[in-house]
Amino acid sequence: MKKDSSLSEDLHSFIDERVIREEMTRFENPDPGRIREILAKAKEKQGLDPDEAAALLNNKDRDLDEAIFETAIANKKAIYGNRLVVFAPLYITNECKNKCQYCGFKASNKELDRRTLTSEELKKEVEVLEDIGHKRLLLVYGEHPKLGADWIAQTVRDVYAVTTAKSGEIRRVNINCAPLDVEGFRKLHEVGIGTYQCFQETYHKPTYEKLHMAGPKRDYTWRLHAMHRAQEAGIDDVGMGALFGVYDPVFEVLGLLHHARQLERDWGVGPHTISFPRLEPALNADIAYNPPYPTTDHEFKKIVAVLRLAVPYTGLILTTRETAEFRKELLEVGVSQLSGGSRTYPGAYADPEYDRPDVQQFCVGDSRSLDEVIQSIAGEHGYVPSWCTACYRLGRTGEHFMELAKTGFIQKFCLPNGLLTFKEYLEDYASDETKVLGEKLIKSEIENYPDPDRKKLLTDRLARMEAGERDLYL
């Protein structure tokens, strides 16, 4: 495993368009037998080669598509169990020097109301989020020279410092910000961030250069190596993503897989999470209203399922860009993390007006409250909503986390800790209807828990939570 600072200086592109094109066409019209062979391999939960992922995406047989979906959810449940991680994005600033054609935050958008939260405004946002039950936040930043690593690090300290009257506290702060140098990432690592998240947007370099007309984000290769620099700085959980709709979706999936493989080769561990947002309407962003490569719901569902099969131990994040109904459908093909009650502009959670296209990055498809999302997860799907942060606080991150996940050992922690955080939510934040559904689900999970010793530990901790204790985990 490399741990060499020269990685941050070796800014070659490890995305080879010629190789990806060959992989895309190798099984351009796959026969049913080949698809079944690939699914048989996928069931072993060792991942897929990029050309095998392309074959599944190229499949036109709807019955075999259903087999792809069934294999994806079976693998997800085998690895992560019956739980879904819940978080909220918190926008800190929409100031930005980039000119990205698809984004409402672009510097050329003169109609956008530019905002950067003050420390007091940030505190109010966090208090609102804590008072509805959130424990995990993703802080989101525009890219502006005056807002550097020191300032970002201070906002992280500010978020961690906020507590409210219930059991309100943020226990995991993830970051989505522009790529930094190694020293900048070290500053974020020192203040205790969890995952560093950065999306390449498109792995097709000509398209990337066309979409990013000006600003620091125009540098494709600097952005491509952001995860490497974060790893070099000690941040061992990183999250990547592509923006679907701007280029060929099969190319983008393969780009993600090659990026993941490069991280695995260089650092011994691939991405902790992968995100797959689709273009949504944004103020003064024409391309967002007319995606060059529109992706149907069925195609998008297949993208999610194939990612689950190709990188089975990676968290797959579903945002509120999608509608409530379609999000419910996507939960059944391998999603393991989702946002709930999201708002996409600085100051949104404390803003009584809420729907503000003049300040937000994009339009939200699922506007349900957190409690409504939790009610759906638990009541309609029978999944355990989880706000667990135990692994991060106990050092089960990066390569260590992946080692645990690949042996199945992580399920001994994920489900019980998820149940404990769900119990905390039910005790302190849930509506009466959600609490009834949630208690029923917890009872069912306890009755069917296979390990008697851990079942006893779990039952004891649940009783202690009913008596008033909080933040208990295994």
XYZ file of C-alpha atoms in Angstrom:
474
model
C 0.000 0.000 0.000
C 1.431 3.380 -0.983
C 1.811 6.111 1.598
C 4.030 8.404 -0.439
C 3.579 12.155 -0.594
C 4.601 12.034 -4.247
C 1.072 10.795 -4.972
C -0.214 14.329 -4.507
C 2.229 15.602 -7.131
C 1.795 12.829 -9.726
C -1.228 14.366 -11.384
C -1.702 11.990 -14.288
C -5.193 10.901 -15.254
C -5.893 7.271 -14.414
C -9.152 7.465 -16.391
C -8.316 6.064 -19.833
C -11.133 6.819 -22.273
C -9.873 4.245 -24.776
C -9.974 1.462 -22.163
C -13.445 2.447 -20.995
C -14.732 2.506 -24.575
C -13.421 -1.013 -25.101
C -15.116 -2.186 -21.883
C -18.384 -0.539 -22.912
C -18.463 -2.372 -26.249
C -17.081 -5.758 -25.181
C -20.581 -6.920 -24.221
C -22.592 -4.293 -26.077
C -25.344 -6.805 -26.884
C -24.893 -9.425 -24.156
C -26.679 -12.739 -24.529
C -28.793 -14.022 -21.615
C -26.265 -16.702 -20.742
C -23.524 -14.139 -20.224
C -25.798 -12.036 -17.992
C -26.586 -15.071 -15.846
C -22.864 -15.861 -15.540
C -22.161 -12.316 -14.356
C -25.002 -12.472 -11.816
C -23.684 -15.789 -10.515
C -20.315 -14.119 -9.969
C -22.005 -11.108 -8.340
C -23.675 -13.366 -5.780
C -20.224 -14.204 -4.425
C -20.028 -10.537 -3.267
C -16.506 -10.038 -4.583
C -17.411 -7.283 -7.021
C -17.461 -7.087 -10.812
C -15.015 -6.032 -13.494
C -15.957 -2.826 -15.358
C -16.826 -4.702 -18.571
C -19.138 -6.991 -16.589
C -20.879 -3.958 -15.106
C -21.233 -2.559 -18.627
C -22.805 -5.830 -19.792
C -25.467 -5.626 -17.077
C -26.186 -1.999 -17.962
C -26.451 -2.935 -21.661
C -28.902 -5.765 -21.009
C -32.284 -5.234 -22.706
C -34.130 -8.271 -21.301
C -36.592 -6.978 -18.662
C -36.797 -10.358 -16.915
C -33.020 -10.372 -16.495
C -33.195 -6.768 -15.274
C -35.449 -8.054 -12.493
C -32.807 -10.662 -11.698
C -30.233 -7.850 -11.478
C -32.450 -5.995 -8.997
C -33.062 -9.108 -6.899
C -29.350 -9.930 -6.720
C -28.507 -6.362 -5.720
C -30.895 -6.222 -2.769
C -29.881 -9.734 -1.645
C -26.230 -8.653 -1.575
C -27.036 -5.429 0.238
C -28.970 -7.237 2.968
C -26.278 -9.909 3.288
C -23.596 -7.270 3.856
C -25.355 -4.420 5.667
C -28.392 -6.150 7.090
C -31.813 -4.616 7.489
C -30.849 -1.026 8.110
C -30.510 2.321 6.320
C -28.235 5.154 7.441
C -29.958 8.563 7.606
C -28.337 12.003 7.324
C -29.033 15.590 6.271
C -27.047 17.984 4.081
C -26.307 21.383 5.617
C -25.329 24.105 3.155
C -22.829 26.544 4.669
C -22.264 28.853 1.686
C -23.442 29.249 -1.893
C -20.639 31.647 -2.805
C -18.605 30.172 -5.645
C -16.004 31.197 -8.227
C -16.724 28.344 -10.622
C -18.844 28.565 -13.744
C -20.419 25.117 -13.973
C -23.205 25.105 -16.536
C -25.478 22.754 -14.551
C -25.306 24.460 -11.135
C -27.396 27.252 -9.643
C -24.390 28.342 -7.552
C -22.264 29.204 -10.613
C -20.453 32.522 -10.401
C -22.223 33.923 -13.479
C -25.674 33.514 -11.898
C -26.415 37.120 -10.930
C -29.948 36.300 -9.762
C -28.764 34.003 -6.966
C -28.918 35.461 -3.468
C -25.391 34.767 -2.190
C -25.178 33.679 1.431
C -22.465 32.475 3.769
C -23.660 31.506 7.225
C -22.244 33.381 10.194
C -21.338 31.376 13.304
C -24.654 32.350 14.875
C -26.648 31.432 11.753
C -24.829 28.119 11.562
C -25.689 27.422 15.196
C -29.389 28.049 14.496
C -29.331 25.647 11.548
C -27.728 22.911 13.637
C -30.192 23.458 16.495
C -33.130 22.952 14.105
C -31.573 19.763 12.735
C -30.796 18.429 16.210
C -34.311 19.198 17.434
C -35.844 16.978 14.739
C -33.452 14.111 15.431
C -30.487 14.329 13.084
C -27.105 13.060 14.337
C -25.163 12.891 11.059
C -24.634 15.902 8.804
C -23.011 16.488 5.441
C -21.681 20.055 5.315
C -21.763 21.495 1.780
C -19.669 24.422 0.543
C -19.285 26.419 -2.652
C -15.729 27.049 -3.850
C -14.406 30.534 -3.147
C -10.809 31.656 -2.444
C -11.776 33.554 0.704
C -13.315 30.398 2.207
C -10.331 28.119 2.705
C -9.423 25.128 4.865
C -9.036 27.138 8.098
C -12.514 28.585 7.715
C -14.047 25.210 6.816
C -12.350 23.632 9.840
C -13.848 26.314 12.093
C -17.356 25.609 10.789
C -16.842 21.945 11.683
C -15.832 22.929 15.247
C -18.900 25.171 15.426
C -21.220 22.317 14.401
C -19.769 19.857 16.901
C -20.098 22.475 19.682
C -23.890 22.820 19.365
C -26.105 20.839 21.744
C -29.822 21.125 22.442
C -32.117 20.215 25.301
C -33.061 16.694 24.257
C -30.176 14.394 23.316
C -29.297 16.906 20.644
C -25.747 16.724 19.366
C -24.146 16.054 16.021
C -21.971 12.963 16.247
C -20.676 12.725 12.683
C -19.768 15.614 10.383
C -18.990 14.707 6.775
C -17.722 17.275 4.296
C -18.521 18.045 0.661
C -16.146 20.814 -0.376
C -13.784 21.669 -3.199
C -10.513 19.747 -3.450
C -7.787 20.978 -1.111
C -4.068 20.412 -0.961
C -2.731 17.845 1.514
C -2.145 20.446 4.226
C -5.724 21.681 3.866
C -7.067 18.151 4.219
C -4.912 17.654 7.319
C -6.660 20.625 8.920
C -10.027 18.993 8.297
C -8.771 15.675 9.622
C -7.565 17.359 12.813
C -11.030 18.727 13.619
C -12.592 15.281 13.313
C -14.444 15.158 10.027
C -15.799 11.798 8.984
C -16.030 11.186 5.237
C -14.609 13.644 2.711
C -16.898 13.720 -0.297
C -16.096 15.122 -3.745
C -17.827 14.354 -7.046
C -15.957 14.282 -10.342
C -19.337 15.127 -11.959
C -18.279 13.523 -15.261
C -15.318 11.260 -15.977
C -15.397 12.156 -19.679
C -12.717 14.833 -19.891
C -13.964 16.663 -23.025
C -17.423 16.955 -21.477
C -15.908 18.015 -18.159
C -13.998 20.833 -19.842
C -17.092 21.941 -21.748
C -19.270 22.072 -18.621
C -16.739 23.768 -16.337
C -16.174 26.998 -18.186
C -14.069 28.873 -15.608
C -12.826 28.755 -12.052
C -10.603 26.343 -10.118
C -12.983 23.439 -10.756
C -11.966 23.538 -14.419
C -8.842 21.520 -13.537
C -10.042 17.941 -14.211
C -6.924 16.168 -12.980
C -6.550 18.160 -9.747
C -10.107 17.199 -8.863
C -9.562 13.581 -9.883
C -6.749 13.266 -7.332
C -8.654 14.892 -4.443
C -9.333 11.516 -2.798
C -5.654 10.628 -2.944
C -4.669 13.839 -1.187
C -7.359 13.325 1.447
C -6.054 9.805 2.106
C -2.509 11.143 2.307
C -3.699 13.607 4.950
C -5.165 10.800 7.082
C -8.821 10.941 6.003
C -9.406 7.262 5.315
C -13.117 7.457 4.471
C -13.744 9.186 1.141
C -16.867 9.449 -0.993
C -17.122 9.930 -4.755
C -19.896 10.436 -7.260
C -20.937 11.345 -10.796
C -23.708 13.634 -12.002
C -25.975 11.597 -14.251
C -27.499 13.331 -17.244
C -24.465 15.231 -18.517
C -22.813 12.312 -20.363
C -23.256 8.644 -21.266
C -24.334 6.905 -18.021
C -22.477 3.674 -18.825
C -19.245 5.633 -19.264
C -19.826 7.372 -15.923
C -20.426 4.105 -14.058
C -17.223 2.674 -15.477
C -15.385 5.874 -14.595
C -16.522 5.466 -10.996
C -15.331 1.864 -10.963
C -11.907 2.758 -12.359
C -11.609 5.548 -9.782
C -12.525 3.098 -7.022
C -9.960 0.579 -8.272
C -7.229 3.208 -8.363
C -7.904 4.114 -4.734
C -7.836 0.444 -3.808
C -4.482 -0.013 -5.562
C -2.890 3.079 -4.052
C -4.379 3.077 -0.537
C -5.665 -0.416 0.101
C -9.275 0.725 0.327
C -11.788 2.037 -2.165
C -14.453 4.693 -1.579
C -16.516 4.532 1.596
C -19.511 5.868 -0.340
C -20.658 6.493 -3.903
C -23.362 9.009 -4.817
C -25.303 9.128 -8.081
C -27.285 12.388 -8.327
C -29.290 13.127 -11.463
C -29.511 16.584 -13.000
C -32.382 18.569 -11.488
C -33.645 22.049 -12.464
C -31.559 24.923 -11.089
C -31.833 28.689 -11.423
C -30.327 29.953 -14.713
C -28.829 26.557 -15.568
C -30.376 25.636 -18.923
C -28.611 22.279 -19.157
C -30.241 21.232 -15.871
C -33.660 21.578 -17.531
C -32.552 19.768 -20.689
C -30.014 17.059 -19.795
C -27.880 16.030 -22.793
C -28.118 12.393 -21.690
C -31.485 11.990 -19.946
C -31.694 8.813 -17.891
C -35.057 7.071 -17.515
C -36.163 5.852 -14.110
C -35.655 2.249 -15.181
C -32.127 2.973 -16.436
C -31.330 4.863 -13.258
C -32.632 2.035 -11.091
C -30.333 -0.316 -12.994
C -27.355 2.003 -12.421
C -27.939 1.828 -8.661
C -28.307 -1.963 -8.718
C -25.184 -2.483 -10.836
C -23.121 -0.256 -8.543
C -24.249 -2.388 -5.602
C -23.072 -5.524 -7.415
C -19.826 -4.018 -8.702
C -18.682 -2.511 -5.373
C -20.716 -4.523 -2.856
C -19.099 -3.145 0.316
C -19.402 0.525 -0.601
C -22.194 2.672 0.835
C -24.621 3.899 -1.842
C -26.128 7.313 -1.088
C -29.573 8.370 -2.315
C -30.400 12.088 -2.218
C -33.706 13.963 -2.167
C -33.272 14.944 -5.824
C -35.518 11.952 -6.572
C -39.235 11.911 -5.802
C -40.576 10.251 -2.668
C -42.189 7.429 -4.654
C -39.107 6.695 -6.729
C -36.880 6.822 -3.638
C -39.025 4.084 -2.130
C -38.410 1.983 -5.231
C -34.657 2.602 -5.199
C -34.399 1.397 -1.610
C -35.168 -2.056 -2.980
C -32.112 -2.263 -5.238
C -29.270 -1.695 -2.813
C -29.237 1.841 -1.379
C -27.662 1.902 2.086
C -27.727 5.629 2.974
C -30.278 8.350 2.304
C -30.934 11.946 3.224
C -34.135 12.943 4.948
C -35.894 16.306 5.260
C -33.198 17.932 3.088
C -32.941 21.594 2.134
C -30.370 22.836 -0.329
C -29.341 26.396 0.490
C -27.601 28.196 3.353
C -30.013 29.041 6.156
C -32.768 26.805 4.769
C -33.636 24.856 7.927
C -34.293 27.992 9.976
C -36.045 29.723 7.049
C -39.848 29.724 7.419
C -40.269 30.418 3.680
C -38.362 27.218 2.851
C -38.802 26.890 -0.944
C -36.406 29.501 -2.314
C -35.192 28.934 -5.893
C -33.244 32.208 -5.675
C -30.836 30.694 -3.142
C -30.907 26.908 -3.585
C -28.532 24.749 -5.611
C -31.223 22.612 -7.263
C -34.863 21.638 -6.859
C -35.684 18.943 -4.299
C -37.842 16.021 -5.442
C -38.699 14.596 -2.012
C -39.885 17.325 0.350
C -41.132 15.041 3.133
C -40.146 15.802 6.710
C -37.623 13.590 8.475
C -40.392 11.951 10.502
C -42.365 11.151 7.348
C -39.260 9.594 5.778
C -38.604 7.520 8.906
C -42.221 6.408 9.016
C -41.945 5.201 5.420
C -38.617 3.420 5.979
C -39.848 1.553 9.041
C -43.544 1.146 8.265
C -43.599 0.490 4.517
C -40.207 -1.194 4.045
C -39.443 -2.704 7.432
C -35.940 -1.193 7.415
C -34.239 0.051 10.576
C -33.298 3.740 10.243
C -29.811 4.243 11.656
C -27.908 7.292 12.877
C -25.064 5.119 14.152
C -21.601 6.670 14.463
C -20.019 4.004 16.672
C -17.615 2.649 14.049
C -16.133 6.069 13.403
C -15.682 6.870 17.070
C -14.146 3.458 17.780
C -11.746 3.546 14.842
C -13.594 1.094 12.593
C -12.955 3.184 9.475
C -11.170 2.976 6.143
C -9.367 -0.284 5.496
C -10.357 -1.658 8.922
C -14.050 -1.099 8.170
C -13.765 -2.820 4.791
C -12.002 -5.807 6.356
C -14.867 -6.163 8.831
C -17.500 -5.718 6.151
C -15.957 -8.313 3.845
C -16.022 -10.963 6.576
C -19.637 -10.229 7.525
C -18.463 -9.234 10.984
C -19.748 -5.683 10.579
C -23.362 -6.905 10.813
C -22.707 -7.715 14.450
C -22.380 -3.975 14.959
C -24.507 -2.346 12.252
C -27.927 -3.766 13.089
C -27.739 -3.575 16.917
C -26.274 -0.077 16.842
C -28.853 0.956 14.292
C -31.600 -0.324 16.580
C -30.163 1.651 19.488
C -30.068 4.915 17.532
C -33.582 4.226 16.230
C -34.765 3.726 19.794
C -33.214 7.063 20.734
C -35.064 8.722 17.858
C -38.360 7.157 18.914
C -37.905 8.230 22.528
C -36.952 11.840 21.808
C -38.220 12.968 18.408
C -40.761 10.706 16.717
C -44.439 11.450 16.181
C -46.861 9.153 17.994
C -47.636 7.235 14.797
C -43.958 6.739 13.963
C -43.231 5.644 17.523
C -45.889 2.905 17.373
C -44.523 1.607 14.058
C -40.944 1.865 15.279
C -41.471 0.029 18.549
C -43.197 -2.766 16.659
C -40.236 -3.054 14.295
C -37.687 -3.071 17.130
C -39.635 -5.780 18.945
C -39.678 -7.912 15.796
C -35.934 -7.424 15.229
C -35.142 -8.379 18.838
C -37.318 -11.496 18.708
C -35.535 -12.681 15.554
C -31.998 -11.682 16.569
C -29.807 -14.777 16.013
C -27.015 -14.271 18.578
C -28.295 -14.859 22.158
C -25.351 -13.163 23.870
C -25.515 -9.999 21.771
C -29.302 -10.091 21.984
C -28.973 -9.852 25.768
C -26.548 -6.922 25.481
C -28.888 -5.189 23.070
C -31.993 -5.758 25.213
C -30.156 -4.375 28.235
C -29.123 -1.231 26.403
C -32.621 -0.672 25.030
C -33.980 -0.850 28.582
C -31.341 1.635 29.746
C -32.416 4.011 26.971
C -36.025 3.811 28.121
C -34.734 4.778 31.563
C -33.105 7.907 30.136
C -29.580 6.968 29.004
C -28.461 8.023 25.544
C -25.718 7.400 22.985
C -25.286 3.702 23.771
C -23.629 1.367 21.287
C -21.740 -1.888 20.933
